[in-house]
Coordinates of C-alpha atoms in Angstrom, one line a residue:
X1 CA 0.0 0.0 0.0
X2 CA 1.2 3.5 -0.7
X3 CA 2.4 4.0 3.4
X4 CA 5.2 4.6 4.6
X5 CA 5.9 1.0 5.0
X6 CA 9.9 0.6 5.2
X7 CA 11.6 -1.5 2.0
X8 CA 9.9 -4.7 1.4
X9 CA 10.3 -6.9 -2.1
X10 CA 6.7 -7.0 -4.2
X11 CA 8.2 -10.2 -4.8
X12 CA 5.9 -11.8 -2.4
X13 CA 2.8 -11.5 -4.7
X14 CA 3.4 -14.6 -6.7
X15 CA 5.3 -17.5 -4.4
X16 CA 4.0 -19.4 -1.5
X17 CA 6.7 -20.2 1.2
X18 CA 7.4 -23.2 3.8
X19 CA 8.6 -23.2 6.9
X20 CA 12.4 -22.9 6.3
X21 CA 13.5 -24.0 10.2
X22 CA 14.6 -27.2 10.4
X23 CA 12.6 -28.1 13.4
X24 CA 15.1 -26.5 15.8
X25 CA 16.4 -23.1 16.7
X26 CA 19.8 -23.9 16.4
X27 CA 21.6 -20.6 14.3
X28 CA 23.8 -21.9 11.3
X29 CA 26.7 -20.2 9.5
X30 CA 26.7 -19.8 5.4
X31 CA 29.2 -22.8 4.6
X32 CA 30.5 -23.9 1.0
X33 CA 28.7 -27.2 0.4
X34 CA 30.9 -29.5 -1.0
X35 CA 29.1 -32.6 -1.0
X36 CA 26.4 -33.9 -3.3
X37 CA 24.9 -30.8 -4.5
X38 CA 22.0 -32.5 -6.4
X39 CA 20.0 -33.4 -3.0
X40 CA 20.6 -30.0 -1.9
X41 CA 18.7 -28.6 -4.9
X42 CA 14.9 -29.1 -4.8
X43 CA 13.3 -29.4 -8.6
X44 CA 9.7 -29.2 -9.1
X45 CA 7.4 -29.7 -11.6
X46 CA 9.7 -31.0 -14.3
X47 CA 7.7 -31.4 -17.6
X48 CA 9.2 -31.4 -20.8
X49 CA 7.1 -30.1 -24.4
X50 CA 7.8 -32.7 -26.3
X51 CA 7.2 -30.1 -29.5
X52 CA 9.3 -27.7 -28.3
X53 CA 11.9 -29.7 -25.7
X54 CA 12.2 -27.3 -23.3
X55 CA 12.1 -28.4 -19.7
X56 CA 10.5 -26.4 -17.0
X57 CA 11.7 -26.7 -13.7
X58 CA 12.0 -25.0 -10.1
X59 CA 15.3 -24.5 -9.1
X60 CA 15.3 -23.2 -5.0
X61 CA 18.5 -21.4 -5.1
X62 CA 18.8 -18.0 -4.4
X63 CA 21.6 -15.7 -6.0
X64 CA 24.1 -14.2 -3.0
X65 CA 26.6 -12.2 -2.2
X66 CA 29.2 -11.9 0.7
X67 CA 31.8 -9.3 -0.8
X68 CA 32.0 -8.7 -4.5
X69 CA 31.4 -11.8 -5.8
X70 CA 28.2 -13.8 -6.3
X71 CA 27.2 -17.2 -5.6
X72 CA 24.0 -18.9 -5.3
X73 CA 23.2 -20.5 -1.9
X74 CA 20.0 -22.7 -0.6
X75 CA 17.5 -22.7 1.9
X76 CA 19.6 -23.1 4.5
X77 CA 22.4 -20.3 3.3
X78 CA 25.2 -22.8 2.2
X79 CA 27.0 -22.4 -0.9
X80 CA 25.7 -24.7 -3.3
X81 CA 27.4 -22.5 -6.6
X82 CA 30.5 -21.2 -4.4
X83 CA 31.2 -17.1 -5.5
X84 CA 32.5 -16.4 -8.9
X85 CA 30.2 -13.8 -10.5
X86 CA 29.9 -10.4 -10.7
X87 CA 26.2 -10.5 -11.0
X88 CA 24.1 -13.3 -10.8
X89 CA 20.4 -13.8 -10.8
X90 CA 17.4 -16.2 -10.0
X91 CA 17.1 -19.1 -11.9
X92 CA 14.3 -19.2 -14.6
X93 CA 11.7 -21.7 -15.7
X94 CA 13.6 -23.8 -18.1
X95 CA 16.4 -24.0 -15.3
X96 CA 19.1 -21.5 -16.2
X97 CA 20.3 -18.6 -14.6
X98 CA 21.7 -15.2 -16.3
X99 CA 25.4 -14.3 -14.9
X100 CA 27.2 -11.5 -16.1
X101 CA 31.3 -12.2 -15.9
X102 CA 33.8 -9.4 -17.0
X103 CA 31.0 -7.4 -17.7
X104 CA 29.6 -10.1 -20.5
X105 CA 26.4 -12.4 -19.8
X106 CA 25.7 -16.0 -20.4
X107 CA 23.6 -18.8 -18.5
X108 CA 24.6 -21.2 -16.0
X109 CA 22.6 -24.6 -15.3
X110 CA 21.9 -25.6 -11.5
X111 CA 24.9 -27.0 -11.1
X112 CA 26.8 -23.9 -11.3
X113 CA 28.1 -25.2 -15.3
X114 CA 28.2 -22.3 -17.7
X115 CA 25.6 -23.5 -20.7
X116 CA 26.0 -20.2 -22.6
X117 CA 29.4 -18.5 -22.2
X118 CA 29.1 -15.1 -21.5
X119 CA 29.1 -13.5 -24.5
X120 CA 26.7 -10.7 -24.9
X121 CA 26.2 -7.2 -23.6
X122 CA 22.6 -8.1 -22.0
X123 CA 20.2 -11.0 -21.8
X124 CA 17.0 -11.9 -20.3
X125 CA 15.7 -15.4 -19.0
X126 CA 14.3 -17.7 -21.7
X127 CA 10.5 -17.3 -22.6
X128 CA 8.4 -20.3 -22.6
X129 CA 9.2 -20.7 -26.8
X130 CA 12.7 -21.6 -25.7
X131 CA 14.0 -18.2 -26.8
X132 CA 15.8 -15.5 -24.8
X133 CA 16.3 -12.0 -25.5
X134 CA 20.3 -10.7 -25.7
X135 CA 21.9 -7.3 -26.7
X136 CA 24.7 -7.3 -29.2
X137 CA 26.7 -4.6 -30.8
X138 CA 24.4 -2.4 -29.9
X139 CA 21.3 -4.0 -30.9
X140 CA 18.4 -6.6 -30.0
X141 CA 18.2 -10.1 -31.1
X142 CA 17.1 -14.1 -30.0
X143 CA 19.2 -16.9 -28.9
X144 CA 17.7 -20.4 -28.5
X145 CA 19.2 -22.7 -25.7
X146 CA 22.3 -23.8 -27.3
X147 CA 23.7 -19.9 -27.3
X148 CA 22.4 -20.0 -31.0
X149 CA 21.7 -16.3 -32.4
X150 CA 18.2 -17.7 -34.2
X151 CA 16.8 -13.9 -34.9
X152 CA 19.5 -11.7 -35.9
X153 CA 20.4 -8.5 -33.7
X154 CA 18.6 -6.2 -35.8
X155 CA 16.2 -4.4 -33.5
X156 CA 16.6 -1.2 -31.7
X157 CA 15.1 -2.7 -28.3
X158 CA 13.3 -5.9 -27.9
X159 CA 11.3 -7.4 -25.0
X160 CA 10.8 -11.3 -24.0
X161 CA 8.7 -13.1 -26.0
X162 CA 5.4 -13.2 -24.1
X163 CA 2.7 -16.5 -23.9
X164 CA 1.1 -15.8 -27.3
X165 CA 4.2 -16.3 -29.5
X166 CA 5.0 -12.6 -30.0
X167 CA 7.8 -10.0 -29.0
X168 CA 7.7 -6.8 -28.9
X169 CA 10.1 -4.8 -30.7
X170 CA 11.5 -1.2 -31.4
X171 CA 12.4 -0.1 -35.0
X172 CA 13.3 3.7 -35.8
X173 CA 11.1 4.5 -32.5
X174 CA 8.2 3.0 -33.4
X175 CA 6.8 -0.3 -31.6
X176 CA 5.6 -3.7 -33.3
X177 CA 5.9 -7.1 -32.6
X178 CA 7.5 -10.2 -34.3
X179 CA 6.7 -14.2 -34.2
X180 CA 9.5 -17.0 -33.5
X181 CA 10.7 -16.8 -36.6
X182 CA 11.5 -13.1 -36.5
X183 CA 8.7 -12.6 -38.9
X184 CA 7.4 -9.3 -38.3
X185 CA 3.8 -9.7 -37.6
X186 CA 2.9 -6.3 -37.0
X187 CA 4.2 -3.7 -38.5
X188 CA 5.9 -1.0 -36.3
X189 CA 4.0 2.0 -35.9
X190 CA 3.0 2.5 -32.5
X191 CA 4.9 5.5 -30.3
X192 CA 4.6 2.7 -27.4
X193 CA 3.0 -0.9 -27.1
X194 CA 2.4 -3.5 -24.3
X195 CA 1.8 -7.8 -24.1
X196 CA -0.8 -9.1 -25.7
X197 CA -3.2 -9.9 -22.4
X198 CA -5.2 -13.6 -22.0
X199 CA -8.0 -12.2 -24.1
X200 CA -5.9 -11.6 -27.5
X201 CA -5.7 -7.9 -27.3
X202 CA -2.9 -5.3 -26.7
X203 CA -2.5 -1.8 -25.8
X204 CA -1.2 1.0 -27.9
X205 CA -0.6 4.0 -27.4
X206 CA -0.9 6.7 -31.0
X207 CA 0.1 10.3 -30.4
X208 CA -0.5 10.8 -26.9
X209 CA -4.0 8.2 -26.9
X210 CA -4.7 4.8 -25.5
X211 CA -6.1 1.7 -28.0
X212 CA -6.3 -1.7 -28.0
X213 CA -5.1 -4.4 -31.5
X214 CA -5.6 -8.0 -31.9
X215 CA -2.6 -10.4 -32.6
X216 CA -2.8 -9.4 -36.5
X217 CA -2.3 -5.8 -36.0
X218 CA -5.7 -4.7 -36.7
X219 CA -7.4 -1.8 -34.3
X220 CA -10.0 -3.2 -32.1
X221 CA -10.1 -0.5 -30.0
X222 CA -9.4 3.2 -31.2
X223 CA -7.0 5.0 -29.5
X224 CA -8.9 7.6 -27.6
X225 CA -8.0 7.3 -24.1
X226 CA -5.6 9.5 -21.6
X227 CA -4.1 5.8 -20.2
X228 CA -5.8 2.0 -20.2
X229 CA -5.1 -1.3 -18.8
X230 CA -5.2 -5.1 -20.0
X231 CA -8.2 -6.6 -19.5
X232 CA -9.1 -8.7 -16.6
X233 CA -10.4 -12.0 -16.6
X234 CA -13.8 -10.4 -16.5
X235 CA -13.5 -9.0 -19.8
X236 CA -13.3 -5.2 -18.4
X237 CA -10.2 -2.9 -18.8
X238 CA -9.6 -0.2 -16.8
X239 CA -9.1 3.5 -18.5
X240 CA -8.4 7.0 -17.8
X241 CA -10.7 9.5 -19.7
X242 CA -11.6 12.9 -18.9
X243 CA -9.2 13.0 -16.2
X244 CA -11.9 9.9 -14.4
X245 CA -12.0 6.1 -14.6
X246 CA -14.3 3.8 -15.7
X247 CA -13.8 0.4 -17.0
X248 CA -14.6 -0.4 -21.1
X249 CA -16.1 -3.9 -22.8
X250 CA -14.0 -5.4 -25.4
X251 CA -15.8 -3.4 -28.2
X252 CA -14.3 -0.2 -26.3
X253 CA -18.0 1.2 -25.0
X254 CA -17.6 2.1 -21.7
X255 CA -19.5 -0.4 -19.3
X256 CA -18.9 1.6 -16.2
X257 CA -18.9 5.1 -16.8
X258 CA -15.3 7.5 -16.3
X259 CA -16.7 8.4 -12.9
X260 CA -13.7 7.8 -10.2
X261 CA -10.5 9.8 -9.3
X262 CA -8.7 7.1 -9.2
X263 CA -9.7 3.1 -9.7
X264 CA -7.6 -0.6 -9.8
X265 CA -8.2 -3.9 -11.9
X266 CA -10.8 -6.6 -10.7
X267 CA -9.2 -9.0 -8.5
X268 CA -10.2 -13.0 -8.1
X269 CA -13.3 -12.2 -5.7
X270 CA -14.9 -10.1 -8.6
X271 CA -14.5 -6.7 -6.6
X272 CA -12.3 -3.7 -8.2
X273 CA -11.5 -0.6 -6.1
X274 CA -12.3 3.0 -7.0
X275 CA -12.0 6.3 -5.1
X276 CA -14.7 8.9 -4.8
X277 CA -14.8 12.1 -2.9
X278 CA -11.5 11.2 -1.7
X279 CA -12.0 8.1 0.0
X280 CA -11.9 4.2 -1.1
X281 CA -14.4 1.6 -1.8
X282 CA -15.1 -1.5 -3.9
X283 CA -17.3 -2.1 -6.5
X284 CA -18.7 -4.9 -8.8
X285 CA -18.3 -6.2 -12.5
X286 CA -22.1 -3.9 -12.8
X287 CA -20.6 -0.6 -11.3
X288 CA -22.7 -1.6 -8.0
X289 CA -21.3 -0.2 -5.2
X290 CA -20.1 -3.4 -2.4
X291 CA -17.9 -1.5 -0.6
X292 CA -19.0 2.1 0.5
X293 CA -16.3 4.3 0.0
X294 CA -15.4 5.0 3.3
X295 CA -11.3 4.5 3.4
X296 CA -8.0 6.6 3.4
X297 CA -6.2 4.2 1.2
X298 CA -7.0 0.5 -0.1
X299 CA -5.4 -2.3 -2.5
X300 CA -6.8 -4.9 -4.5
X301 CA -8.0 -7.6 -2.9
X302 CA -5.9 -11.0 -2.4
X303 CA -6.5 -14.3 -3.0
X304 CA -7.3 -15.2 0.8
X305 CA -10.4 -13.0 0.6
X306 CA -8.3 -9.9 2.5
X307 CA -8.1 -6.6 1.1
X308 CA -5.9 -3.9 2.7
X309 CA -7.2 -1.2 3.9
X310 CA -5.7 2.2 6.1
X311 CA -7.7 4.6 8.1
X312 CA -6.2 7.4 10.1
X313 CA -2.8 5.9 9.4
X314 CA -3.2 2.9 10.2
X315 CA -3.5 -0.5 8.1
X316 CA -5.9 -3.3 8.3
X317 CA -7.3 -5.9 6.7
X318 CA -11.2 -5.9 5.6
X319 CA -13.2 -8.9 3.5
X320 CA -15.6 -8.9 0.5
X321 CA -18.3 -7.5 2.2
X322 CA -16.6 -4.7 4.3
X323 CA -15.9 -6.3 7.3
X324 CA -13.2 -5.3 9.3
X325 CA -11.2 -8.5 10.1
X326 CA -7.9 -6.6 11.4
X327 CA -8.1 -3.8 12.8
X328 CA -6.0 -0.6 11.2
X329 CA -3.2 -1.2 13.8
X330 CA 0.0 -1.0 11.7
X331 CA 2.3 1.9 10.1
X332 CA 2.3 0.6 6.9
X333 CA 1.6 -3.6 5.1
X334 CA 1.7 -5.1 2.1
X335 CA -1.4 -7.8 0.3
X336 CA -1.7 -11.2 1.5
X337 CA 1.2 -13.4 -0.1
X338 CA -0.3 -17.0 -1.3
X339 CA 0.8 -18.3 1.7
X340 CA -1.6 -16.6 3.5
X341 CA 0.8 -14.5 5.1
X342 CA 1.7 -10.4 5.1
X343 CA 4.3 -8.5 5.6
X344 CA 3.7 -5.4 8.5
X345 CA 5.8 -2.8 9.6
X346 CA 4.8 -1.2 13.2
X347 CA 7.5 1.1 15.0
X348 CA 9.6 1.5 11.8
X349 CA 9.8 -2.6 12.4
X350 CA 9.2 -5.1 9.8
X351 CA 7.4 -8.0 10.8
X352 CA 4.6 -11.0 9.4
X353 CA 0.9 -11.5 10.5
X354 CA -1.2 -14.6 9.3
X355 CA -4.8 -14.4 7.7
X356 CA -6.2 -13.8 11.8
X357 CA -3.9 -11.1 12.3
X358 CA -1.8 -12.8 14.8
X359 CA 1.9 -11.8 14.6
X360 CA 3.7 -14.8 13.6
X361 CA 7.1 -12.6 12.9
X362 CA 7.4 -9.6 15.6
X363 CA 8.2 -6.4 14.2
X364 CA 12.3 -6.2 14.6
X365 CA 13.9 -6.5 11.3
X366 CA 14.5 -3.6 8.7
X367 CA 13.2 -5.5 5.9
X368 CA 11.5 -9.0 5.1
X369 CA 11.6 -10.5 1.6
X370 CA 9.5 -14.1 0.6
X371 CA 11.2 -15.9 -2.1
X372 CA 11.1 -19.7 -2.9
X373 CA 10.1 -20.7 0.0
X374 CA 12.4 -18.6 2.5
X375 CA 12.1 -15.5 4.5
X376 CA 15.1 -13.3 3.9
X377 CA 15.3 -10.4 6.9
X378 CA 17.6 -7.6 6.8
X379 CA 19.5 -6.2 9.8
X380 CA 22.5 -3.8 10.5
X381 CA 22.5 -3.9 6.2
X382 CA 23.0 -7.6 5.9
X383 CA 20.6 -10.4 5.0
X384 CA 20.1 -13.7 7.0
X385 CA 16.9 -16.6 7.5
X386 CA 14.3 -17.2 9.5
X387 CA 11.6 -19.8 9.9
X388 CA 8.2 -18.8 9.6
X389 CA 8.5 -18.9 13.6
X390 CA 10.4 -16.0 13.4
X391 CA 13.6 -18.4 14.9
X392 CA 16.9 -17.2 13.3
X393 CA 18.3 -20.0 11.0
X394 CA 20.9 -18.1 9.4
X395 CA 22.2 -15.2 10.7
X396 CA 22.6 -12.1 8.9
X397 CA 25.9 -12.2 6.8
X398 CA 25.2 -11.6 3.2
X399 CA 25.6 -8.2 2.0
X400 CA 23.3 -8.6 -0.8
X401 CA 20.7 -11.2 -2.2
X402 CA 18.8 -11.0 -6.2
X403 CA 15.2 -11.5 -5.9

């Protein structure tokens, strides 16, 4: 929420955690692990496209650094890739990781092996097509898995291909996108452009206006609003008109009238919130008002059924219909993570509260980040472990971790 809660990572919004203590309280040191490193590295989910061969897996190491040089450590804050890397971050779905060495980037597989020597001047994680993006000589192009250049560095800026098959690109400032064959399947001529969303449509944006195309290129939408977003799963998209929101239909007629000073998406539960006469409220997919607007500050609502909420300053949690399950209390929180816990910051204090509002983590560290199941805290400017107990299992050492 926009509060003055102290540093915390967004990255909570999309990955459930475990309880990372071992059963014990006993505090551990970061050590190089030397032995088998295979049954220290915990692969989900492994399923290969037999069209495509590509292989996507969770790899639950987390990229590390004590000094200069990074390294990528587990759940328990040993060494499993010992430091040799001037940058190094997560591992992606298809189970390589982009590290930059001498100021070039390749990919390393679990195991710490180099796949793809570093090479190029940037790249970004593979898409789900197999391709990733890299920056040569100056321009954008597409290596498959083997390090081969597939679509030639031609491009002035590219982005990673997205779910649909297509990548947007920049030519001579103009925005368009291309297929896997570097086919260009809409022509560039769009000042800026955005991923296609779920329902087949994109955003444009054409001298200062707001539109939507299809995967062809064609307008669906005319560009004639001030700003728009991709359309939710209820087949609404949020837009800016007039200096009000509303939210359109796909055939770009407004279903809920420009009417708010300030709204966000639908969420799961069906409920989108929208500000009026300076205070915050939820409606429905109809424009009904649920939720009277009656807040200082809300956020969309998470998948536990909680929505945010702050009144006089304070932070707490209310449900679909308005009911105050925690009460504003804290300085400044974030949404529910999917595992049904939030991150809360009371006394300039970052601490975790479950779904009831009970403080599972007390208010003590500086910041608190949830990735692959483990709780990073930050204290005195380093970064340790702890259980979702709040029990110390690695004490705070590293001077930086890439989430």
């Amino acid at each position: 929420m926009k509060t003055n809660l102290l540093t915390i990572s967004a990255l909570i919004a999309a990955v459930g955690i475990t309880a990372c203590n071992n059963g014990t309280s006993e505090k551990i040191s970061a050590t190089n692990a030397n032995s088998d490193q295979s049954s220290a590295i915990n692969v989900t989910n492994e399923v290969i496209d037999e069209q495509e061969n590509i292989v996507t897996q969770q790899v639950n190491l987390v990229p590390a650094r004590i000094g200069k040089k990074y390294g990528y450590i587990d759940n328990e804050g040993k060494w499993i890739i010992e430091q040799q890397f001037d940058a190094a971050w997560p591992f992606a779905a298809n189970g390589l990781a982009k590290i930059c060495s001498k100021g070039k980037y390749g990919f390393i597989d679990a195991s710490g092996k180099i796949i793809i020597q570093p090479q190029f001047n940037d790249v970004e994680d593979f898409a789900s097509n197999g391709l990733a993006k890299v920056r040569a000589g100056g321009k954008y192009g597409f290596i498959d898995k083997r390090g081969k250049m597939v679509i030639n560095p031609d491009f002035d800026y590219a982005e990673k291909f997205s779910d649909n098959g297509l990548a947007k690109v920049r030519l001579n400032g103009k925005r368009g996108f291309i297929d896997k064959s570097g086919r260009m399947v809409v022509e560039p001529r769009f000042d800026n452009a955005w991923d296609f969303a779920a329902n087949g449509l994109a955003r444009v944006k054409t001298n200062g206006k707001f539109g939507f195309i299809d995967t062809s290129g064609q307008t669906v939408i005319n560009p004639q609003f001030d700003s728009a977003w991709d359309f939710c799963s209820n087949g609404l998209a949020r837009v800016k008109s007039g200096g009000k929101y509303g939210f359109i239909g796909k055939d770009g007629t407004f279903v809920i009238s420009a009417q708010f000073e300030d709204a966000g998406d639908f969420a799961a539960n069906g409920l989108a919130r929208i500000k009026h006469n300076g205070k915050w409220g939820f409606i429905d997919a109809s424009g009904k008002v649920v939720i009277a607007p009656r807040f200082d500050d809300a956020d969309d609502f998470s998948d536990n059924g909680l929505a945010e909420i702050a009144v006089n300053d304070k932070c707490g949690f209310i449900d679909a219909s308005g009911n105050m399950v925690i009460r504003p209390q804290f300085d400044g929180a974030e949404v529910f993570a999917g595992n049904g816990l939030a991150v809360v910051e009371m006394n300039n204090k970052i601490g975790i509260i479950n779904a009831n509002g009970k403080m599972v983590v007390k208010p003590q560290f500086d910041e608190i980040k949830f990735f692959k199941g483990i709780i990073f805290i930050k204290q005195n400017e380093k970064f340790g472990i702890v259980g979702d107990d709040g029990k110390i299992i690695v004490e705070p050492l590293f001077d930086w971790i890439k989430i």
